[in-house]
PDB file of N, CA and C in Angstrom:
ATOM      1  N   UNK J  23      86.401  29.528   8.485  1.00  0.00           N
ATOM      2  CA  UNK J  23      87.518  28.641   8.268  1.00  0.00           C
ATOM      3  C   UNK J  23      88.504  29.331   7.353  1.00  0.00           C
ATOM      4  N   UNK J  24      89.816  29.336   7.474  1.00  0.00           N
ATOM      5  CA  UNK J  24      90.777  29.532   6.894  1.00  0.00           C
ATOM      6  C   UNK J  24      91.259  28.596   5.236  1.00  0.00           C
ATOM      7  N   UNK J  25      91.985  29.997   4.935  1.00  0.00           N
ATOM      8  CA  UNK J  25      92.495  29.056   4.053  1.00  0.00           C
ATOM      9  C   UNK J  25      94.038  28.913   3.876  1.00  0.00           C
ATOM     10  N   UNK J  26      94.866  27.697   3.978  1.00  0.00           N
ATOM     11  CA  UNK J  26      96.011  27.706   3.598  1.00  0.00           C
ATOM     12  C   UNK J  26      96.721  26.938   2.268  1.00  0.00           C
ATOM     13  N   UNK J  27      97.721  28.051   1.806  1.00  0.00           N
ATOM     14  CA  UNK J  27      98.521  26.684   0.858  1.00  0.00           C
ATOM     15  C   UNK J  27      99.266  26.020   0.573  1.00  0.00           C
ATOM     16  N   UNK J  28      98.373  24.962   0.111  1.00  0.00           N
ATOM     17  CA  UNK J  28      98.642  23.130  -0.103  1.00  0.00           C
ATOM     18  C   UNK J  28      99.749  22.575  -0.825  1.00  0.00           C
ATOM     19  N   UNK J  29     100.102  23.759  -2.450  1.00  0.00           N
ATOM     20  CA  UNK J  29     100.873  23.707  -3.154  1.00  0.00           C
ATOM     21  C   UNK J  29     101.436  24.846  -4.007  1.00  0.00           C
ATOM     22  N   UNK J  30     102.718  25.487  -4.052  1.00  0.00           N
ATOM     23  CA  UNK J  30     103.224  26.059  -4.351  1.00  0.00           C
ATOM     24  C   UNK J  30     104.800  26.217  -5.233  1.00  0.00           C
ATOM     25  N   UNK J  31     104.660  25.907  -6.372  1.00  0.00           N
ATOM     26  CA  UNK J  31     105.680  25.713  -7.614  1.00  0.00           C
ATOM     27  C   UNK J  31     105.815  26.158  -8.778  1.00  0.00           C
ATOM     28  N   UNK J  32     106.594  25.923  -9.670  1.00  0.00           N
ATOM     29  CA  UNK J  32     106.672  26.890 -10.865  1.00  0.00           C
ATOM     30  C   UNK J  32     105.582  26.788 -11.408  1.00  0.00           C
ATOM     31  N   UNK J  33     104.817  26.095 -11.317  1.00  0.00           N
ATOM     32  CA  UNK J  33     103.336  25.833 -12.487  1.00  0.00           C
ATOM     33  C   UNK J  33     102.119  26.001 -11.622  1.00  0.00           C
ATOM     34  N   UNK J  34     101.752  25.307 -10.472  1.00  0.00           N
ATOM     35  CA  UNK J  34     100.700  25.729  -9.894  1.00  0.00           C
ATOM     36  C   UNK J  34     100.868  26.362  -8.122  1.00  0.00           C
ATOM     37  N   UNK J  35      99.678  27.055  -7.904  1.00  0.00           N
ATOM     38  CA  UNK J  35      99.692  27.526  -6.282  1.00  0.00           C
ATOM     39  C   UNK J  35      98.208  26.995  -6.406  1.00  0.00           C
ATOM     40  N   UNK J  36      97.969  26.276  -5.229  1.00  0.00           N
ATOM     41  CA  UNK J  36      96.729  25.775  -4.698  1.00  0.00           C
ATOM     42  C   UNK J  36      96.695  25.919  -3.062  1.00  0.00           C
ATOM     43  N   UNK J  37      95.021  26.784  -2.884  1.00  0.00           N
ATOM     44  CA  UNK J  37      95.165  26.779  -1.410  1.00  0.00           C
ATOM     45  C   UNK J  37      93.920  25.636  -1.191  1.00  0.00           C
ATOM     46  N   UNK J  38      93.885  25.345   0.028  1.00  0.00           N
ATOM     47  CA  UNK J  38      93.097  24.248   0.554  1.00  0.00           C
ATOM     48  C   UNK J  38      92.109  25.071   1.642  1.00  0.00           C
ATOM     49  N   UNK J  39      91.332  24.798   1.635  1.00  0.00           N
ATOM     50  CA  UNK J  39      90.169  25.426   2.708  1.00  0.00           C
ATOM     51  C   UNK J  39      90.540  24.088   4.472  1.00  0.00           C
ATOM     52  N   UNK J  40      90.305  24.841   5.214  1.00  0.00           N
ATOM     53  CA  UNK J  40      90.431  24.353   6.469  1.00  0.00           C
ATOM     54  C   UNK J  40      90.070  23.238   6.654  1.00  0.00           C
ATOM     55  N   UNK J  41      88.659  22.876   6.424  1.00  0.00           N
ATOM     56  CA  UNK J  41      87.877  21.440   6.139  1.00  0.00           C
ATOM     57  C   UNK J  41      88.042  20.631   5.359  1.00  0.00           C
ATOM     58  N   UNK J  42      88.971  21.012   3.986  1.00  0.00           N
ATOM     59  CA  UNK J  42      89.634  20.063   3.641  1.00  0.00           C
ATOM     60  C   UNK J  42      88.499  19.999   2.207  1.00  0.00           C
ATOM     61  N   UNK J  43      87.429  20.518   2.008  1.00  0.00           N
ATOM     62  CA  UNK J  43      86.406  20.062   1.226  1.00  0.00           C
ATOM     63  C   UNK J  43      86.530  21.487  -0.125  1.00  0.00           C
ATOM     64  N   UNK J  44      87.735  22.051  -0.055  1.00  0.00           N
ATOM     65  CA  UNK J  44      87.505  22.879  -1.681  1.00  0.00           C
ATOM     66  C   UNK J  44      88.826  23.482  -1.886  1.00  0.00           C
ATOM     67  N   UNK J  45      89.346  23.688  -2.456  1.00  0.00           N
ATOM     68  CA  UNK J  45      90.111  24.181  -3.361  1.00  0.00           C
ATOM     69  C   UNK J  45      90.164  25.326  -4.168  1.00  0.00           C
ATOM     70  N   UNK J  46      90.951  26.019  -4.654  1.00  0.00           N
ATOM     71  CA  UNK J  46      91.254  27.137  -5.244  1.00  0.00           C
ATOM     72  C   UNK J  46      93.005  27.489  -5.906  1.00  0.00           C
ATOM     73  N   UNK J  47      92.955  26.619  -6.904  1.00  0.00           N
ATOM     74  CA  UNK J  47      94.242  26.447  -8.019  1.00  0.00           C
ATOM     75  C   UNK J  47      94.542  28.020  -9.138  1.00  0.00           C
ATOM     76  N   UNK J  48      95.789  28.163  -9.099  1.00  0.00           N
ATOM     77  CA  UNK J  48      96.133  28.974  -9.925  1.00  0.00           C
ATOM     78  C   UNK J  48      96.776  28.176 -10.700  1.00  0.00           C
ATOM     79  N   UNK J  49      96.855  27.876 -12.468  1.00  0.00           N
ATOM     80  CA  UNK J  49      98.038  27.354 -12.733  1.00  0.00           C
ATOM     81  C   UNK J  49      98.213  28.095 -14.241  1.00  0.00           C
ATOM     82  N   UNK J  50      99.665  28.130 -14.214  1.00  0.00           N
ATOM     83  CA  UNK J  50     100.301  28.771 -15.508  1.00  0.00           C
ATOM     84  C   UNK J  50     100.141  27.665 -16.472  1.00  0.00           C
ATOM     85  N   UNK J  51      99.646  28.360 -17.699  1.00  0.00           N
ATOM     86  CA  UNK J  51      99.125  27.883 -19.349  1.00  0.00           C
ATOM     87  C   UNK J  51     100.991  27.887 -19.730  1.00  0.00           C
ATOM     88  N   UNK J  52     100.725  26.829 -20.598  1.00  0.00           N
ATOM     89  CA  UNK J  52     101.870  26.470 -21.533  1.00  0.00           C
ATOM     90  C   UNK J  52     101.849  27.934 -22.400  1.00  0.00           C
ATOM     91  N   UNK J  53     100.796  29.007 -22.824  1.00  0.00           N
ATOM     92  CA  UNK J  53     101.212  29.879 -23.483  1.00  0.00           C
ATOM     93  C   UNK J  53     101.200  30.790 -22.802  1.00  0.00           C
ATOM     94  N   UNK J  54     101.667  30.689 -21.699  1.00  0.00           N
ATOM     95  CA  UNK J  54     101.507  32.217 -20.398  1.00  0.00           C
ATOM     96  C   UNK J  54     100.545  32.476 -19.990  1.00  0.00           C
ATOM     97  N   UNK J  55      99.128  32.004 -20.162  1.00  0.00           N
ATOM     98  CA  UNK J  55      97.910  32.705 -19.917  1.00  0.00           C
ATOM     99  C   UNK J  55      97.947  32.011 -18.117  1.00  0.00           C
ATOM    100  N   UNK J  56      96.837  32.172 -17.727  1.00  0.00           N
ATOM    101  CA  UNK J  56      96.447  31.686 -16.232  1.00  0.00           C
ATOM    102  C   UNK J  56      95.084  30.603 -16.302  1.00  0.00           C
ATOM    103  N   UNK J  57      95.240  29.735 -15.442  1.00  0.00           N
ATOM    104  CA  UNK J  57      93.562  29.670 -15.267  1.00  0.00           C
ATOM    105  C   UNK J  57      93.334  29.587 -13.766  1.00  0.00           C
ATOM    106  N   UNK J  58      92.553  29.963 -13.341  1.00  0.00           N
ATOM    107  CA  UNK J  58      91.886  29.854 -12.025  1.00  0.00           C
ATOM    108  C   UNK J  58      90.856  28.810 -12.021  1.00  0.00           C
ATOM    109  N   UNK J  59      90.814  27.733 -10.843  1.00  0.00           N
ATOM    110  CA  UNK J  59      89.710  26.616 -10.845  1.00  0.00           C
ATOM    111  C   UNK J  59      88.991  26.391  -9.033  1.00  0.00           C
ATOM    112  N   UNK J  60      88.217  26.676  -9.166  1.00  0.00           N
ATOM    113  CA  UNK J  60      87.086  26.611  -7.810  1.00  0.00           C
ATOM    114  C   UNK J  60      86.657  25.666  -7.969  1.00  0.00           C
ATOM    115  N   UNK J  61      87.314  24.541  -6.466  1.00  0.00           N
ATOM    116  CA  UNK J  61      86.596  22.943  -6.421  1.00  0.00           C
ATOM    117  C   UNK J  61      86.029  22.992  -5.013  1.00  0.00           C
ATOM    118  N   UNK J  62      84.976  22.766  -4.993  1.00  0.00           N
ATOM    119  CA  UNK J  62      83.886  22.665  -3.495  1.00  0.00           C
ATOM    120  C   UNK J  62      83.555  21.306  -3.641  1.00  0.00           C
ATOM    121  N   UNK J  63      83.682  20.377  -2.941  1.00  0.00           N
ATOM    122  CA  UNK J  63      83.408  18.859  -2.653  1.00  0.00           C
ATOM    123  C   UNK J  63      81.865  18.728  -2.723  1.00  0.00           C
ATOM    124  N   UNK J  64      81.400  17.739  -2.704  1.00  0.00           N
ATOM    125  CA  UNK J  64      80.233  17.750  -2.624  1.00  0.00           C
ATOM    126  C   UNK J  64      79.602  17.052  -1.578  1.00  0.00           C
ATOM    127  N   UNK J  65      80.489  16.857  -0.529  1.00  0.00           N
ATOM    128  CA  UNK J  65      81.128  16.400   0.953  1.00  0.00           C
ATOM    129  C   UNK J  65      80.714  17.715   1.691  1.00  0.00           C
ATOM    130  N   UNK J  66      81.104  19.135   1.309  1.00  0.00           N
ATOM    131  CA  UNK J  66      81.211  20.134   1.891  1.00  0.00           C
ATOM    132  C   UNK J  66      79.990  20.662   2.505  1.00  0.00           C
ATOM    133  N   UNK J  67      79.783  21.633   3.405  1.00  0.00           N
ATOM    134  CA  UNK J  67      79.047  21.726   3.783  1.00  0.00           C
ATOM    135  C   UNK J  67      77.993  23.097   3.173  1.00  0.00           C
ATOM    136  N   UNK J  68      78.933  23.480   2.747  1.00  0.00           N
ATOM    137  CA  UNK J  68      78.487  24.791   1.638  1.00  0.00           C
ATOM    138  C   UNK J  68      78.078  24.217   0.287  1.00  0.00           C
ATOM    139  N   UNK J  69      77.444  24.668  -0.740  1.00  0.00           N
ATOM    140  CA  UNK J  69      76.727  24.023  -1.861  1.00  0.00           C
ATOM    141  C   UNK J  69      78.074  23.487  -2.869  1.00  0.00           C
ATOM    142  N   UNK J  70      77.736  22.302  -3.098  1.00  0.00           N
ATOM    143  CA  UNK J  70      79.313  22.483  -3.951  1.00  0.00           C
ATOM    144  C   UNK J  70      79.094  22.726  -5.568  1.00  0.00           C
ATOM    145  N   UNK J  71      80.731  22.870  -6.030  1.00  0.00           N
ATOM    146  CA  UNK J  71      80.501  24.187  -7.106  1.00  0.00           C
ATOM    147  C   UNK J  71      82.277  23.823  -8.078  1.00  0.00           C
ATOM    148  N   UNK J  72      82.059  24.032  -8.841  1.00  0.00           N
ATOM    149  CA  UNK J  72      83.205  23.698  -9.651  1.00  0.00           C
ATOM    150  C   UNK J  72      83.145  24.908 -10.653  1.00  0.00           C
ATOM    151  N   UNK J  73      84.158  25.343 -11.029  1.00  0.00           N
ATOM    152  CA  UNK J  73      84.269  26.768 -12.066  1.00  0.00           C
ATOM    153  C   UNK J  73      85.373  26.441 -12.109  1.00  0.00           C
ATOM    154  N   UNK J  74      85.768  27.281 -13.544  1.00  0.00           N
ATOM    155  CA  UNK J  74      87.651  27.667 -13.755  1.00  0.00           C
ATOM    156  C   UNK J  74      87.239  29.005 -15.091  1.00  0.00           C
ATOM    157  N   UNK J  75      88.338  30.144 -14.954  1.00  0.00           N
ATOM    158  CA  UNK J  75      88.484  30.945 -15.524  1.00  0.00           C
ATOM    159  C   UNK J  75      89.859  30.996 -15.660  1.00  0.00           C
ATOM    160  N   UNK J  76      89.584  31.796 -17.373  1.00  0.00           N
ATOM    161  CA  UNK J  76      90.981  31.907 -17.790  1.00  0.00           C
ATOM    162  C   UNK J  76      91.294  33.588 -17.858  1.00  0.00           C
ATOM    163  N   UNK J  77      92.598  34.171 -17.294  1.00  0.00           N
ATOM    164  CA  UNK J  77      93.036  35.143 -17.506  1.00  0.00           C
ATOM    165  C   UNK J  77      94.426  35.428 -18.436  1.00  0.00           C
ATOM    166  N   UNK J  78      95.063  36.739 -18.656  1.00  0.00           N
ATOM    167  CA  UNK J  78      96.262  36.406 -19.371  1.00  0.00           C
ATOM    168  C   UNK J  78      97.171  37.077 -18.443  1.00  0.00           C
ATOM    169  N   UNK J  79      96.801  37.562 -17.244  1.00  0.00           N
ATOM    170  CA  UNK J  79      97.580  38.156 -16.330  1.00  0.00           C
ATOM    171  C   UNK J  79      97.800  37.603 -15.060  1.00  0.00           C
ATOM    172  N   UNK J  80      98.390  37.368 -14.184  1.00  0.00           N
ATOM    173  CA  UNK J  80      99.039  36.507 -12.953  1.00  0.00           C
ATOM    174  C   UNK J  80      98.407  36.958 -12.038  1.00  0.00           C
ATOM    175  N   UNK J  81      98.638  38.662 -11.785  1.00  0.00           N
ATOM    176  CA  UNK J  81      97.897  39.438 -10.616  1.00  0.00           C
ATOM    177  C   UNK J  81      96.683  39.450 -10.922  1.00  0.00           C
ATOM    178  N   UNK J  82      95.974  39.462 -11.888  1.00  0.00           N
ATOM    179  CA  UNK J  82      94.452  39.322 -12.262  1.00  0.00           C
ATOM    180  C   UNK J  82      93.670  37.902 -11.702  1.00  0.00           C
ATOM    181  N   UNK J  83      94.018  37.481 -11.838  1.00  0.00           N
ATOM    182  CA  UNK J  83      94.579  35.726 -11.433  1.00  0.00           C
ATOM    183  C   UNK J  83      94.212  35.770 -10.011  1.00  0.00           C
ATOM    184  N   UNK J  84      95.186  36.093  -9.473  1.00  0.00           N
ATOM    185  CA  UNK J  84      95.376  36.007  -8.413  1.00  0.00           C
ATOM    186  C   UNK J  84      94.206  36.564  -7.200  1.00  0.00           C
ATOM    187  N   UNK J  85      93.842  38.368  -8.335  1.00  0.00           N
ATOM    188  CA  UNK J  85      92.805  38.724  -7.413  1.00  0.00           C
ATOM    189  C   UNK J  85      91.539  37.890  -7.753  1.00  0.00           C
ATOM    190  N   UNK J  86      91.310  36.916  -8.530  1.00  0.00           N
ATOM    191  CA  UNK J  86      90.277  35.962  -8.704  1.00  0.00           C
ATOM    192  C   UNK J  86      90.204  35.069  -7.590  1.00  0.00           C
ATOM    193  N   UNK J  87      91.449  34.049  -7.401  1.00  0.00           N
ATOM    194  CA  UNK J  87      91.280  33.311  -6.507  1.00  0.00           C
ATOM    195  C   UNK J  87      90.998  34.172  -5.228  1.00  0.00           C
ATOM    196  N   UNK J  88      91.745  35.095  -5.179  1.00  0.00           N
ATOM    197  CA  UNK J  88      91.534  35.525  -3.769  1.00  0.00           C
ATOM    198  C   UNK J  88      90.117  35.900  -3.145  1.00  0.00           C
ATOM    199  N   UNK J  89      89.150  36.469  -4.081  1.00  0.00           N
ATOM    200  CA  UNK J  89      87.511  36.348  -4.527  1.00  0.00           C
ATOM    201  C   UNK J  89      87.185  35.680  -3.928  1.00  0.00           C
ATOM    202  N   UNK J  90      87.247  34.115  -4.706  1.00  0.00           N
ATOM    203  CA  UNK J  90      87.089  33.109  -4.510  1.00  0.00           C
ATOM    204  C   UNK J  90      87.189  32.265  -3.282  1.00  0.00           C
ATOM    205  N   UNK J  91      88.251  32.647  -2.906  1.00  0.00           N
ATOM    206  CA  UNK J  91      88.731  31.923  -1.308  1.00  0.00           C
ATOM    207  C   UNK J  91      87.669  33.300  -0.488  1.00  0.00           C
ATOM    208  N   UNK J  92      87.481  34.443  -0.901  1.00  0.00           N
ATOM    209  CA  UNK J  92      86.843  35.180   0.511  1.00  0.00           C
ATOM    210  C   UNK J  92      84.798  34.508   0.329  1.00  0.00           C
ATOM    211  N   UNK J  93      85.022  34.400  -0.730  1.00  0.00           N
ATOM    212  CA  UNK J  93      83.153  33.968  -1.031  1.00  0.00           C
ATOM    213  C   UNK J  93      83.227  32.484  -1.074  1.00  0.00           C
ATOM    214  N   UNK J  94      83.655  31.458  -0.775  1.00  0.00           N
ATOM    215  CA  UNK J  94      83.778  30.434  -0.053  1.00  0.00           C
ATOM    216  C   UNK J  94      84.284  29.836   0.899  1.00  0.00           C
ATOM    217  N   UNK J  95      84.551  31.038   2.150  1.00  0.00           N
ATOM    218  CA  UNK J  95      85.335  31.017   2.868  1.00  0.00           C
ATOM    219  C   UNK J  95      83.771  30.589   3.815  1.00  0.00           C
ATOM    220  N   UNK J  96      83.892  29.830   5.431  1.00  0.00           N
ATOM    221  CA  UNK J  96      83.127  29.582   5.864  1.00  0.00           C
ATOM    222  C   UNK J  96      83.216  29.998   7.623  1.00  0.00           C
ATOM    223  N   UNK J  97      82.600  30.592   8.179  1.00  0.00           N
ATOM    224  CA  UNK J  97      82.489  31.044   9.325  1.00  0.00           C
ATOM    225  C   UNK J  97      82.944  29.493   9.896  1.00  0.00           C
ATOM    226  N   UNK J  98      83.339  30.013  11.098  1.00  0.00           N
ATOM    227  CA  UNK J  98      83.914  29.408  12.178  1.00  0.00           C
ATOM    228  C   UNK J  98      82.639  28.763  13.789  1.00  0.00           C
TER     229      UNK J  98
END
């Protein structure tokens, strides 16, 4: 299953997994930092799972979620 995204603005980018059952948020800190947050439903069919990490870099960030979306990504 794919992932596309849901929301995209000055403060957060969130992609949505195909099934609708997890999530993967980037959002900018009031002091510039990042956090990254992994939401798996507990609906889902994969184990569900909640995490968030904080970075101070955007592209660091970014290659997190992207991690994230490939290791909870779900065959078709």
């Amino acid at each position: 299953m794919g992932w596309s995204v849901s929301r995209d603005d000055d403060t957060i980018t969130e992609w949505e997994r195909s099934d609708g059952y997890a999530t993967v948020r980037i959002r900018e800190r009031g002091d510039g930092g990042f956090v990254v947050r992994l939401d798996v439903m507990e609906q889902a069919t994969d184990e569900s799972a909640y995490d968030r990490v904080r970075f101070d870099d955007r592209e660091v960030a970014e290659d997190h979620a992207q991690t994230w979306r490939a290791d909870h990504d779900l065959d078709d």
